[in-house]
mmCIF file of C-alpha atoms and ligand atoms in Angstrom:
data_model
loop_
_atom_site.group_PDB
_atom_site.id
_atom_site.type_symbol
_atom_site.label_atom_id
_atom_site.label_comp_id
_atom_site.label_asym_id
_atom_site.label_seq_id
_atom_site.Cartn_x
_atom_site.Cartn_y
_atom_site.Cartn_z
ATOM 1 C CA UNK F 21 -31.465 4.262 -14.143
ATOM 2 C CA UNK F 22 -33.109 2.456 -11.063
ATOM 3 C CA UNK F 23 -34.022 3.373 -7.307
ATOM 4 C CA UNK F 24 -30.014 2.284 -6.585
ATOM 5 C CA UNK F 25 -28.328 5.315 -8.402
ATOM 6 C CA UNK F 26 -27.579 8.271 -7.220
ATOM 7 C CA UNK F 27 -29.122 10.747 -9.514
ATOM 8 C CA UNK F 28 -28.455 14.365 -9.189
ATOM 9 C CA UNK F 29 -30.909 17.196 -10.591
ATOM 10 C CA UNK F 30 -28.445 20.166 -11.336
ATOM 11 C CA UNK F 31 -30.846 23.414 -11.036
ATOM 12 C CA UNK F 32 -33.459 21.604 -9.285
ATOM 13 C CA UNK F 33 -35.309 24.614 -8.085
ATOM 14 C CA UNK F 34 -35.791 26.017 -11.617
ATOM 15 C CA UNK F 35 -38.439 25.645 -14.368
ATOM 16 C CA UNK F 36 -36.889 22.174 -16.259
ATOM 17 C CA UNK F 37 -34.920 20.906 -12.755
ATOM 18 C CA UNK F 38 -38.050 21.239 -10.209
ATOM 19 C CA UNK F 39 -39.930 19.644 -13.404
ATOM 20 C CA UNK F 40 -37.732 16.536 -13.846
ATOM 21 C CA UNK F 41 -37.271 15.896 -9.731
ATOM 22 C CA UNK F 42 -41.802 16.198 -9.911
ATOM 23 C CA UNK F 43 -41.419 13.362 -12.572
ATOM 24 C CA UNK F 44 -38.915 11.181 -10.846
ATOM 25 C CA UNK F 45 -40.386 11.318 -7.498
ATOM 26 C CA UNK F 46 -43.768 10.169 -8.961
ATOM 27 C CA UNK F 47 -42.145 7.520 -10.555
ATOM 28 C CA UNK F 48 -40.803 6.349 -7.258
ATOM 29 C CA UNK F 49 -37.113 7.812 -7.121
ATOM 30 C CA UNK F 50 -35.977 8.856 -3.719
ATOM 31 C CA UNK F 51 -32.498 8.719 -4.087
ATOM 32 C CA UNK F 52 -31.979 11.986 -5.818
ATOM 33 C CA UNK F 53 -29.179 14.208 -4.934
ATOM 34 C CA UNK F 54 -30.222 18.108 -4.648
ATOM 35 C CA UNK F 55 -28.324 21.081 -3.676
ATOM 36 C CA UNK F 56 -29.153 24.693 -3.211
ATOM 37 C CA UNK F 57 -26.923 27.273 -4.962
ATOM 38 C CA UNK F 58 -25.754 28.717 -1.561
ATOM 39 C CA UNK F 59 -24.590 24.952 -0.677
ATOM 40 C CA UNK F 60 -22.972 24.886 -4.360
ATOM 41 C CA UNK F 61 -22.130 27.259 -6.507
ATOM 42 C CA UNK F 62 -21.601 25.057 -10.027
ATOM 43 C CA UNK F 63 -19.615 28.400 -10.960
ATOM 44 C CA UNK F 64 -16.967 27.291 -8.516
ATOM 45 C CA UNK F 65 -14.875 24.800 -9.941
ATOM 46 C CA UNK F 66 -14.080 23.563 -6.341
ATOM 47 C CA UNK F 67 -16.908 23.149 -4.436
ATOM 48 C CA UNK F 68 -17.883 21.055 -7.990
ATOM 49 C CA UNK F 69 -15.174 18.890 -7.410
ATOM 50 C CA UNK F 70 -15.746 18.348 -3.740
ATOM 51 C CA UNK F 71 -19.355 17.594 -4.457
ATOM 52 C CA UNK F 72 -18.954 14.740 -7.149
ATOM 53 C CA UNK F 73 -15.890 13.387 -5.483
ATOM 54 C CA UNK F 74 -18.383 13.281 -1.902
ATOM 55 C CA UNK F 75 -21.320 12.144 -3.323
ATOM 56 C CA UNK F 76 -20.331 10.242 -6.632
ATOM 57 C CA UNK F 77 -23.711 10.907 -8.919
ATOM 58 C CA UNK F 78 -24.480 7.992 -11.514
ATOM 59 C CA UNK F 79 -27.116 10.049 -13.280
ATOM 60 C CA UNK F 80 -26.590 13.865 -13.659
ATOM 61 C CA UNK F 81 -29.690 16.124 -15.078
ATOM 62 C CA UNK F 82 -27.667 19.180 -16.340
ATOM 63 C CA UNK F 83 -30.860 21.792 -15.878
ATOM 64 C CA UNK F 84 -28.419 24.543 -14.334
ATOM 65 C CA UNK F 85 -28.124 27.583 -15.929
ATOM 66 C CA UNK F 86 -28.266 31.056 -16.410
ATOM 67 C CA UNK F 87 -31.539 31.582 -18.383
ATOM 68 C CA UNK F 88 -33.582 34.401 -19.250
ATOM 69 C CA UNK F 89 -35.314 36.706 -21.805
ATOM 70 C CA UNK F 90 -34.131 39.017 -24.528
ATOM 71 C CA UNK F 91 -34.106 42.041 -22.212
ATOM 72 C CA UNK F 92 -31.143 40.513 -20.102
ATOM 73 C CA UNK F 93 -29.134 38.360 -22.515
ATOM 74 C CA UNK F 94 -28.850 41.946 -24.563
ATOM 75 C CA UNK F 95 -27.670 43.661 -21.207
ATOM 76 C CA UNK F 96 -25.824 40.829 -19.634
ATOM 77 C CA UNK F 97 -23.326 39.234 -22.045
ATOM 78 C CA UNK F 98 -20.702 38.854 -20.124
ATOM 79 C CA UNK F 99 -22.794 36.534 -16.907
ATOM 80 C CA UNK F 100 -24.847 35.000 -20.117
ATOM 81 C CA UNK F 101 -21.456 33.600 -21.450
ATOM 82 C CA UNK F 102 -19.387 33.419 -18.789
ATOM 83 C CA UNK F 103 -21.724 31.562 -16.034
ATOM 84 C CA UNK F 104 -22.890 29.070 -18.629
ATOM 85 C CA UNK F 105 -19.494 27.926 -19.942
ATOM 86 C CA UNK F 106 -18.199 27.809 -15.908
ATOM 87 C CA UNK F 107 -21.477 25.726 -14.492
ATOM 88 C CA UNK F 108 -21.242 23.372 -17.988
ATOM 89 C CA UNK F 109 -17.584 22.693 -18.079
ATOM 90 C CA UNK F 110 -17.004 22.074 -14.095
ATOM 91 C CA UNK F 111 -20.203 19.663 -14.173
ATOM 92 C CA UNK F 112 -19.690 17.444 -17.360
ATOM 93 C CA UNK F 113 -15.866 16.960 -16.594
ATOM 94 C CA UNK F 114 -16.347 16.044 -12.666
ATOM 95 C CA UNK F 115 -19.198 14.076 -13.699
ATOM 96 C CA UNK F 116 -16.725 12.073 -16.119
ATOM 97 C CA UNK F 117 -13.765 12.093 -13.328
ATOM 98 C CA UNK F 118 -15.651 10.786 -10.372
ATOM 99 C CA UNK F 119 -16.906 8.134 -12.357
ATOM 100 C CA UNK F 120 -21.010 8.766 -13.562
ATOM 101 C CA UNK F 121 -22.551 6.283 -16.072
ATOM 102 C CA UNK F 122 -24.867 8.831 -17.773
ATOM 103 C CA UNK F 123 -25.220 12.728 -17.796
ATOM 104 C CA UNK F 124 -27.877 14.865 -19.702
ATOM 105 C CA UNK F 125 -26.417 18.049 -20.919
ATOM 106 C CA UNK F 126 -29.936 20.339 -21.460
ATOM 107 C CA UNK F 127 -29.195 22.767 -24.796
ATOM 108 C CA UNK F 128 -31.832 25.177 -26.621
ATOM 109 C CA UNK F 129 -33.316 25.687 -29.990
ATOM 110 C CA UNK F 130 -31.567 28.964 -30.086
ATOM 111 C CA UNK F 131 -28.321 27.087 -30.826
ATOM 112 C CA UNK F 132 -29.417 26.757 -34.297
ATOM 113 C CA UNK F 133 -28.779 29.679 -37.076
ATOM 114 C CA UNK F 134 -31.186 32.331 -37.242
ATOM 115 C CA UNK F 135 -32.436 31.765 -40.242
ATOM 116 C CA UNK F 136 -32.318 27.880 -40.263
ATOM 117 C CA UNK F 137 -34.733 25.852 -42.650
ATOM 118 C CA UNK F 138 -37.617 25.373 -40.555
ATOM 119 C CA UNK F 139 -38.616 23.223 -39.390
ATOM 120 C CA UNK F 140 -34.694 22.936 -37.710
ATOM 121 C CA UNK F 141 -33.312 19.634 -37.808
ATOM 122 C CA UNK F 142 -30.472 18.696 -35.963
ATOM 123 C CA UNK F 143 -28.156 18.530 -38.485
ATOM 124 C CA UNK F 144 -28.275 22.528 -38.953
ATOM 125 C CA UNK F 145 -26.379 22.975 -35.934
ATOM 126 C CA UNK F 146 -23.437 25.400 -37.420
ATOM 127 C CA UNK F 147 -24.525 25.939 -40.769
ATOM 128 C CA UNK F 148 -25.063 29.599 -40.591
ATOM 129 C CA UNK F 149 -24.967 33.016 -38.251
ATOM 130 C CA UNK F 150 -27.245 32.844 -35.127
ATOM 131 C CA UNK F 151 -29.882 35.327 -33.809
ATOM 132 C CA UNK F 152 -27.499 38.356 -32.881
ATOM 133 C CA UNK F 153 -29.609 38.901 -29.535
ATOM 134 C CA UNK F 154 -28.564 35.283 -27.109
ATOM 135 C CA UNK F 155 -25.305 34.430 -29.637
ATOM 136 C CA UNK F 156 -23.647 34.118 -25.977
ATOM 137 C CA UNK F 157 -26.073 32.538 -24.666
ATOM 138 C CA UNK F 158 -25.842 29.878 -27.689
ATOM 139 C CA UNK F 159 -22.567 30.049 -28.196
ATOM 140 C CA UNK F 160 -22.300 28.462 -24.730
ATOM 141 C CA UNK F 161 -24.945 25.428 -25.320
ATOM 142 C CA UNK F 162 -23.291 24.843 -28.381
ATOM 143 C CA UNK F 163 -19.759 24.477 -26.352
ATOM 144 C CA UNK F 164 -21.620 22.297 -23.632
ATOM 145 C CA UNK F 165 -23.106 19.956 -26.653
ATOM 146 C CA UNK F 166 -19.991 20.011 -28.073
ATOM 147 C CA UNK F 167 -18.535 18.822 -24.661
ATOM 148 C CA UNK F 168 -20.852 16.043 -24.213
ATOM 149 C CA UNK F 169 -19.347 14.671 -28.019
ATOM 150 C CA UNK F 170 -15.662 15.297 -27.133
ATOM 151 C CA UNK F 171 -15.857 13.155 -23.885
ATOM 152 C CA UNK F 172 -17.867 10.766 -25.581
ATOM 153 C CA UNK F 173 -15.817 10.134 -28.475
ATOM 154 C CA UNK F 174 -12.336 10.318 -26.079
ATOM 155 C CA UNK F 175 -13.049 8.790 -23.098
ATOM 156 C CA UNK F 176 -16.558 6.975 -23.991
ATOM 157 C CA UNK F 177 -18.337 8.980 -21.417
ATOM 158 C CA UNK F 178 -21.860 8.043 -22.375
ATOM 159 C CA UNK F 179 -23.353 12.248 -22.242
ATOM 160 C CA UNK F 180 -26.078 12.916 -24.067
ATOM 161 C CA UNK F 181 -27.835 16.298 -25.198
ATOM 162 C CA UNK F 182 -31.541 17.320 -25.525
ATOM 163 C CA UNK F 183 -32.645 20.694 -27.118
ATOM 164 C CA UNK F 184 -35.734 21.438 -26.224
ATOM 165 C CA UNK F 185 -37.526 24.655 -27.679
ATOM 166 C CA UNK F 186 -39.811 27.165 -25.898
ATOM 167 C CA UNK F 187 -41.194 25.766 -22.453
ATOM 168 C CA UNK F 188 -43.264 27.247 -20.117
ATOM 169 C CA UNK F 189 -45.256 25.791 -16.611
ATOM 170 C CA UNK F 190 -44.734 25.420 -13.063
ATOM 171 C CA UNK F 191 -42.560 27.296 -11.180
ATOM 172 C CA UNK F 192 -41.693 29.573 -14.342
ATOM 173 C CA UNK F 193 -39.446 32.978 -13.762
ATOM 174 C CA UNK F 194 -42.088 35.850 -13.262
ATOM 175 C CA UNK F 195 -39.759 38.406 -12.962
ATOM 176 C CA UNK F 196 -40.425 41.610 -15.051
ATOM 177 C CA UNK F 197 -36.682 41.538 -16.078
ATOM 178 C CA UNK F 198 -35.700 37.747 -16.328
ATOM 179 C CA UNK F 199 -38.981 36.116 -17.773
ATOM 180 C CA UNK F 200 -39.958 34.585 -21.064
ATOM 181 C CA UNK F 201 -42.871 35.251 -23.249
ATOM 182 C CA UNK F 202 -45.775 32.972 -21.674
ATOM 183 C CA UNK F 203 -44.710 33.676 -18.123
ATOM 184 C CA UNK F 204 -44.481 37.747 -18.816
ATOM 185 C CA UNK F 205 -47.806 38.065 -20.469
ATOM 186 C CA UNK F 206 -49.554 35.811 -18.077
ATOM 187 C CA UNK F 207 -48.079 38.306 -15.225
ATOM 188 C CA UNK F 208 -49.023 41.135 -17.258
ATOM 189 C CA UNK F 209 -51.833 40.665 -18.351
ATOM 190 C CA UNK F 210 -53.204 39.653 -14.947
ATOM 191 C CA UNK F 211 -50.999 42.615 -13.281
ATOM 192 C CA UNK F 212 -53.400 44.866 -16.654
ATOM 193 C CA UNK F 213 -56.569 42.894 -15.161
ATOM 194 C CA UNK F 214 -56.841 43.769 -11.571
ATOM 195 C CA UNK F 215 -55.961 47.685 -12.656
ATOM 196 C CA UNK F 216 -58.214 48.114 -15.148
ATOM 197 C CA UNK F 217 -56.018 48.972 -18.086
ATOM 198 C CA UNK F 218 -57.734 49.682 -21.472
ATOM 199 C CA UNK F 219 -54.106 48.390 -23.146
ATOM 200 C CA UNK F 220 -50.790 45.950 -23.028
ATOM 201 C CA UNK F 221 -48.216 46.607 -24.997
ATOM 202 C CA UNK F 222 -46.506 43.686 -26.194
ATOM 203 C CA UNK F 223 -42.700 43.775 -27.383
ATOM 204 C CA UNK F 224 -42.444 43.485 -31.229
ATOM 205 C CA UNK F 225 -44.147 42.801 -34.016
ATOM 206 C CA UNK F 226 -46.277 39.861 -32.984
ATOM 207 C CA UNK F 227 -45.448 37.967 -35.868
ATOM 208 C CA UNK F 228 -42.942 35.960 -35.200
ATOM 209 C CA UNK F 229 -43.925 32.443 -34.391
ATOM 210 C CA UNK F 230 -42.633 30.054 -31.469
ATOM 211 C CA UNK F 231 -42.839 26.561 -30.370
ATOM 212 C CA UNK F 232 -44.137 26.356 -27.201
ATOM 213 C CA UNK F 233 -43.569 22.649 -24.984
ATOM 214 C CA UNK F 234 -45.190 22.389 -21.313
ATOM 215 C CA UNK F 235 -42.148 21.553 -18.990
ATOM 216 C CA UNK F 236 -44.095 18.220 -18.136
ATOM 217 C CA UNK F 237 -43.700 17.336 -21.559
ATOM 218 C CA UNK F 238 -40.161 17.782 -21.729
ATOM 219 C CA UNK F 239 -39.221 15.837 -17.600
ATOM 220 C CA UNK F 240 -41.079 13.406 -19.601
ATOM 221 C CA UNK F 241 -39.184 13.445 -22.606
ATOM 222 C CA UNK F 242 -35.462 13.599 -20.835
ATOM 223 C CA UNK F 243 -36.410 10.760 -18.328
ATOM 224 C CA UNK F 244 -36.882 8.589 -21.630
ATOM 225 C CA UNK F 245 -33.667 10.142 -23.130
ATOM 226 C CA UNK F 246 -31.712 9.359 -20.083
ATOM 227 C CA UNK F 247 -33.264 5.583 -19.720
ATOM 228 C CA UNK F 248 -33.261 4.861 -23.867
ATOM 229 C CA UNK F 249 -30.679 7.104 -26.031
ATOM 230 C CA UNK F 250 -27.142 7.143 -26.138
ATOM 231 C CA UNK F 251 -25.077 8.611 -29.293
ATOM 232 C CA UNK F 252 -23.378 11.865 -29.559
ATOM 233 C CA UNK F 253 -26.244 14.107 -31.487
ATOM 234 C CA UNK F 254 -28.371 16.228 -29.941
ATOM 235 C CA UNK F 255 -32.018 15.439 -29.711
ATOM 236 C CA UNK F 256 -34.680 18.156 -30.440
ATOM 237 C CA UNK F 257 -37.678 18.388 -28.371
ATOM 238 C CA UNK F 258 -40.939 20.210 -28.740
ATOM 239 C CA UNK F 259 -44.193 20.310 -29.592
ATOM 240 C CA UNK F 260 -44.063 19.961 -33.564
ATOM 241 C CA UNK F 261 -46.118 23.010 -33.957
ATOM 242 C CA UNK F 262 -45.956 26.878 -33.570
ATOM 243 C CA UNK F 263 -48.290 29.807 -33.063
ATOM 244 C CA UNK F 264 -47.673 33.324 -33.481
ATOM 245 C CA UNK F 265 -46.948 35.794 -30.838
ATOM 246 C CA UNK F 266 -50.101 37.772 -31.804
ATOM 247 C CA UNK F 267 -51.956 34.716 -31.368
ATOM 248 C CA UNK F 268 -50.378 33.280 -28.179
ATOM 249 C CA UNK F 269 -50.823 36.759 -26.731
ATOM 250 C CA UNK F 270 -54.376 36.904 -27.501
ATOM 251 C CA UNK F 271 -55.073 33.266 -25.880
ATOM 252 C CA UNK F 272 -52.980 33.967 -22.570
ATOM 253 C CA UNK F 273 -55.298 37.153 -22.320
ATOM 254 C CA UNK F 274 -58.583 35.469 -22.835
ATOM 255 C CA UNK F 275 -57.040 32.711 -20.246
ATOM 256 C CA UNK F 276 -56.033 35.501 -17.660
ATOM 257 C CA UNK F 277 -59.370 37.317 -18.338
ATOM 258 C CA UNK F 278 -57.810 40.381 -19.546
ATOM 259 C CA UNK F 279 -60.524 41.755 -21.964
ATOM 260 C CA UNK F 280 -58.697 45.240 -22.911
ATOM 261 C CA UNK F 281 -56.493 45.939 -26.425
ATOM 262 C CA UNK F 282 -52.937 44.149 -27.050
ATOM 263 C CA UNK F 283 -50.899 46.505 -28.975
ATOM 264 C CA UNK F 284 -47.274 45.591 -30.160
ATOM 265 C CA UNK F 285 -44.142 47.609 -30.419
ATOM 266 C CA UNK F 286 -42.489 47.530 -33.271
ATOM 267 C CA UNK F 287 -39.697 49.545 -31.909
ATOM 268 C CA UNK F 288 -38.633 46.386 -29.888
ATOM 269 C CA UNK F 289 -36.655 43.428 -31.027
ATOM 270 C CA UNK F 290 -38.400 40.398 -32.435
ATOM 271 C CA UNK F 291 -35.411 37.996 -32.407
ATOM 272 C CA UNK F 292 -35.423 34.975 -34.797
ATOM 273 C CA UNK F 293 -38.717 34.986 -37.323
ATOM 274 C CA UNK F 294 -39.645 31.281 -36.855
ATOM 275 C CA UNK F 295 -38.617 28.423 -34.614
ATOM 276 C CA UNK F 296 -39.815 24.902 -34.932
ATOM 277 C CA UNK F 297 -37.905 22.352 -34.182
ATOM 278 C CA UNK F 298 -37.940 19.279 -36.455
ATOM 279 C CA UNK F 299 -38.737 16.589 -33.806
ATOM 280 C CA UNK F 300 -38.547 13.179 -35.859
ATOM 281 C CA UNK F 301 -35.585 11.740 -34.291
ATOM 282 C CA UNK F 302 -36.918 11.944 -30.951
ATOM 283 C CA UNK F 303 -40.622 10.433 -32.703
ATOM 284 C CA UNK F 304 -38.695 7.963 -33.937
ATOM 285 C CA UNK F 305 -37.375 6.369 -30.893
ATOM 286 C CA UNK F 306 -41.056 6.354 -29.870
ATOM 287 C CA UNK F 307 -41.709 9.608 -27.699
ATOM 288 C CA UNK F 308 -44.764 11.851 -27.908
ATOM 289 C CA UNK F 309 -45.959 14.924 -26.332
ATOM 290 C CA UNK F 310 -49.088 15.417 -24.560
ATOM 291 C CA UNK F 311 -50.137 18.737 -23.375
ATOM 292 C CA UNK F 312 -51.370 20.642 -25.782
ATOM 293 C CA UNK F 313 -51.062 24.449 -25.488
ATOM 294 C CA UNK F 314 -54.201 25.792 -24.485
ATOM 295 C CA UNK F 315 -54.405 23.078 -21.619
ATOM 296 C CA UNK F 316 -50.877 23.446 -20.470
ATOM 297 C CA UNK F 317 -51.316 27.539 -20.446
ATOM 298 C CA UNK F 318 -54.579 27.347 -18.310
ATOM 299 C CA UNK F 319 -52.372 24.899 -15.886
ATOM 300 C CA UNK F 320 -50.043 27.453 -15.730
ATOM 301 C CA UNK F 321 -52.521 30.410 -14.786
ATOM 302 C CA UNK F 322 -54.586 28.195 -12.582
ATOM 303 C CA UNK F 323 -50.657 27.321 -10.851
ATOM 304 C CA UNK F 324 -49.649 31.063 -10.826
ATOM 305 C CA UNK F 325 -52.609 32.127 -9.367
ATOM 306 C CA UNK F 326 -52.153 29.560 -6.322
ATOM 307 C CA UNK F 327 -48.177 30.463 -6.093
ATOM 308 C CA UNK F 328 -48.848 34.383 -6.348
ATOM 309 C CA UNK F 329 -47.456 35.303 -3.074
ATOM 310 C CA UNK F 330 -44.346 32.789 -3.825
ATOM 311 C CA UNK F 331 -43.823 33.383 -6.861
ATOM 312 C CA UNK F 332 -39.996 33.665 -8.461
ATOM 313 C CA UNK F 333 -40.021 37.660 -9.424
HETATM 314 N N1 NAP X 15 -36.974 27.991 -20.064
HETATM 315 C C1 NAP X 15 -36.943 27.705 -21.370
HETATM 316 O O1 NAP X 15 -37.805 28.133 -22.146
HETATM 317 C C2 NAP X 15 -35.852 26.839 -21.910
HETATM 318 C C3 NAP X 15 -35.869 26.546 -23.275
HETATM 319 C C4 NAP X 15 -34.871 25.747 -23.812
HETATM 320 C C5 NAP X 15 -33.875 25.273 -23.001
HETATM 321 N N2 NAP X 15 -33.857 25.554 -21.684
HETATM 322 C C6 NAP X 15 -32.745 25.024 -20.899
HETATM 323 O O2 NAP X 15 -33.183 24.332 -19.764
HETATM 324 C C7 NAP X 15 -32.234 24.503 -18.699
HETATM 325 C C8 NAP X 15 -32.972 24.956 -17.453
HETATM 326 O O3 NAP X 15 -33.667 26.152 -17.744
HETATM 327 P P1 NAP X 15 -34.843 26.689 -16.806
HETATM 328 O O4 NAP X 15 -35.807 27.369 -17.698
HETATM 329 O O5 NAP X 15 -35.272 25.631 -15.875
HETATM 330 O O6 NAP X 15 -34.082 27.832 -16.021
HETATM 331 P P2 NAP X 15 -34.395 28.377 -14.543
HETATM 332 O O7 NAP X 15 -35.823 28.196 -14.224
HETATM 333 O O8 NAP X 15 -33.822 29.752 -14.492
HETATM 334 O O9 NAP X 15 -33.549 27.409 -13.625
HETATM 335 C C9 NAP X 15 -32.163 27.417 -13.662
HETATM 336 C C10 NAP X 15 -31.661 26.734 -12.429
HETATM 337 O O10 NAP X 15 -30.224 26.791 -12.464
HETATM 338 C C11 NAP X 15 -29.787 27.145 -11.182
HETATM 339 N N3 NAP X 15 -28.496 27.832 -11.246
HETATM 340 C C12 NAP X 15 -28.161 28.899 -11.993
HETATM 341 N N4 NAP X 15 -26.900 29.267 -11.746
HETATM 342 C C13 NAP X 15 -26.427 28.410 -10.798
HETATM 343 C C14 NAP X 15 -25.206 28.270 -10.109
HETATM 344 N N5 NAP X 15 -24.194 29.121 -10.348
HETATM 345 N N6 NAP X 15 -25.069 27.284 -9.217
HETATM 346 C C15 NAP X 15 -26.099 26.436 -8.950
HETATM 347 N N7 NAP X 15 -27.292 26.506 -9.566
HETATM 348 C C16 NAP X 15 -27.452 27.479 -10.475
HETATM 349 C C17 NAP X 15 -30.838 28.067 -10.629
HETATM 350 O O11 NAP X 15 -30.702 28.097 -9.244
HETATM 351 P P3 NAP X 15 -31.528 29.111 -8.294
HETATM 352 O O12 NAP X 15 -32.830 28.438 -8.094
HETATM 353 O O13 NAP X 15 -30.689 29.212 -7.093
HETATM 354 O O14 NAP X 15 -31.630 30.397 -9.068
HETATM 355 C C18 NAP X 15 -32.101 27.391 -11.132
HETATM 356 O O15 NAP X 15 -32.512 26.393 -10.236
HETATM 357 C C19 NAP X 15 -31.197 25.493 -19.192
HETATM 358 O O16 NAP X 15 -30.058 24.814 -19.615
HETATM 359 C C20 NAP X 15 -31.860 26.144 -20.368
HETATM 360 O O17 NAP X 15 -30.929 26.515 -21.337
HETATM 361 C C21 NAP X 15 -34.820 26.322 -21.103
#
C-alpha cells in the first residue's frame, strides 16, 4: 500500500472506518476514496458496481456494516442478516472484478461458538452452536470470511479477514437503541449524573466478561494486516485480556463521575459467558496493542463530552 493506490474506507463515518481513515491520514495517505451512504448504498448491487468500475480501488477497508447491540439484533433479524450478506457480497466480488490487489473483510468475535474454549483461537470457527442472540448477525461474518477464502483459493484474490473483539472510542454509536456496552453506560451514566439518580440499572447479570480493544488499537492493527498478511485465515484481534461487566461498569462510572448504586437485571439477557480472543497469531507476526482500558475509556469520555451536541444517537 503506498500514497499511489487508491484505497477506499467502506463505512468511513463509523466507529472502525472513521478510525482507520484517522490512521491513514496521519500516516500521510491522501488518496483515499470515501463515500457517504446517500452517494452509495453498498446494499445496492448497482450503484456497487458503478462505483468500483468508476473509481477502480486497489485497497478496500471492508468497515461497512450493520452493527449494533443485543436489543436490536434480537428485534431486527431480518436487516441484521439481510444488509450484511448484501453490503459483503456486492463489495468483495466488485472489488475482485474491477481488478483490486488487496481487500480487508472486518469479521467479529461473535462468529465463534458460544461456548468456545477460551481463550478462542481461530481454529474454533464452526466447531459448535453460536450465541442464540446475533446468530444472524454471525452467520453473516462467517459467510463474508468465508467469501474472502473462496475467492482466494479460486481466483487468487489476495482478501484477507480480521476479527477483532469488543471495541469502543471515537465516534462510537450513542444511541439508546443501537449502542454497545462502553458507549451505553458512558451515556448513561453521565445522562444518571447530571439528574441526580440514586441508581442505574445495568442489563444482566454483570458477570459475564468481555474483551474490550480501543478502535486505535485495532486502525492500527488492520493497517499492518493490510501492508504484512496474506493467507486465507482469519486473524483475531484484541486486547488479550477481559474484565467483567460488573467491573467495567463500575470503572466507566467512577470515569463519568457517577457516584450513585449500579444494580443489574437479571431478567435481561447476558449473551455469551466469556469472550477472549486468543491473539497469538496476530503476536506472532509482530503486532501489539497499546491502549490499555482505563486510558482508552477516559479518552472516550473526555471525546464524548467534547462531541455531546454531535453525537451519533
Ligand atoms: N463495534 C464493535 O464493537 C465491533 C466489534 C467487532 C467487529 N466489528 C466490525 O467492525 C465493522 C465496523 O463496525 P463499526 O462498529 O465501525 O460500526 P458503525 O460505527 O455502525 O459503522 C458502520 C458503518 O457502515 C456504514 N454502512 C452501514 N450500512 C451501509 C450501507 N448500506 N451503505 C453504505 N454504508 C453503510 C455506516 O454508514 P452511516 O454512517 O451512513 O450509518 C457506518 O459508517 C463491522 O463489520 C463490525 O462487524 C465491530
Amino acid at each position: 500500500m503506498n500514497e499511489r493506490d487508491r484505497i477506499f474506507v467502506a463505512g468511513h463515518r463509523g466507529l472502525v472506518g472513521s478510525a482507520i481513515v484517522r490512521h491513514l491520514r496521519a500516516e500521510g495517505f491522501d488518496n483515499l476514496l470515501l463515500k457517504e451512504r446517500d452517494q452509495l448504498d453498498l446494499t445496492r448491487q448497482e450503484q456497487v458496481e458503478q462505483f468500483f468500475a468508476a473509481e477502480r480501488p486497489t485497497h478496500v477497508f471492508l468497515a461497512a456494516a450493520r452493527v449494533g447491540g443485543i436489543l436490536v439484533n434480537d428485534r431486527q433479524p431480518a436487516d441484521f442478516i439481510r444488509d450484511n450478506l448484501q453490503i459483503q457480497t456486492h463489495v468483495i466480488d466488485a472489488a475482485w472484478r474491477n481488478g483490486a490487489l488487496k481487500l480487508l473483510f472486518l469479521g467479529s468475535s461473535c462468529i465463534y461458538p458460544r461456548l468456545a474454549p477460551q481463550p478462542m483461537r481461530e481454529e474454533c470457527l464452526l466447531t459448535g452452536p453460536l450465541e442464540p442472540t446475533n446468530q444472524w448477525y454471525a452467520i453473516a461474518k462467517i459467510a463474508g470470511l468465508k467469501m474472502c477464502q473462496a475467492y482466494r483459493r479460486q481466483h487468487g484474490f489476495d482478501a484477507i479477514a480480521a476479527m477483532p473483539n469488543n471495541l469502543y472510542g471515537p465516534a462510537d454509536n450513542f444511541s439508546p437503541e443501537g449502542s454497545h456496552v462502553v458507549p451505553a453506560l458512558i451515556r448513561r451514566f453521565d445522562e444518571a449524573r447530571q439528574r441526580g439518580d440514586a441508581e442505574v440499572v445495568v442489563w444482566g447479570s454483570g458477570t459475564p466478561r468481555r474483551e474490550f480493544l480501543h478502535v486505535d488499537d485495532l486502525a492500527d492493527a488492520l493497517i499492518f494486516l493490510m501492508r504484512r498478511y496474506s493467507d486465507e485465515g482469519p486473524v483475531n484481534v484484541g486486547w488479550g485480556e477481559d474484565i467483567s461487566i460488573r467491573d467495567l461498569a463500575a470503572m466507566i462510572a467512577g470515569i463519568v463521575g457517577y457516584a450513585g448504586r449500579i444494580a443489574f437485571d437479571t431478567t435481561r439477557p447476558d449473551g455469551t459467558p466469556r469472550k477472549l480472543l486468543d491473539v497469538s497469531r496476530l503476536s506472532a507476526l509482530g503486532w501489539q496493542p497499546k491502549i490499555p482500558l482505563e486510558q482508552g475509556l477516559r479518552q472516550t469520555w473526555d471525546w464524548y463530552q467534547a462531541h455531546r451536541e454531535t453525537i451519533r444517537r
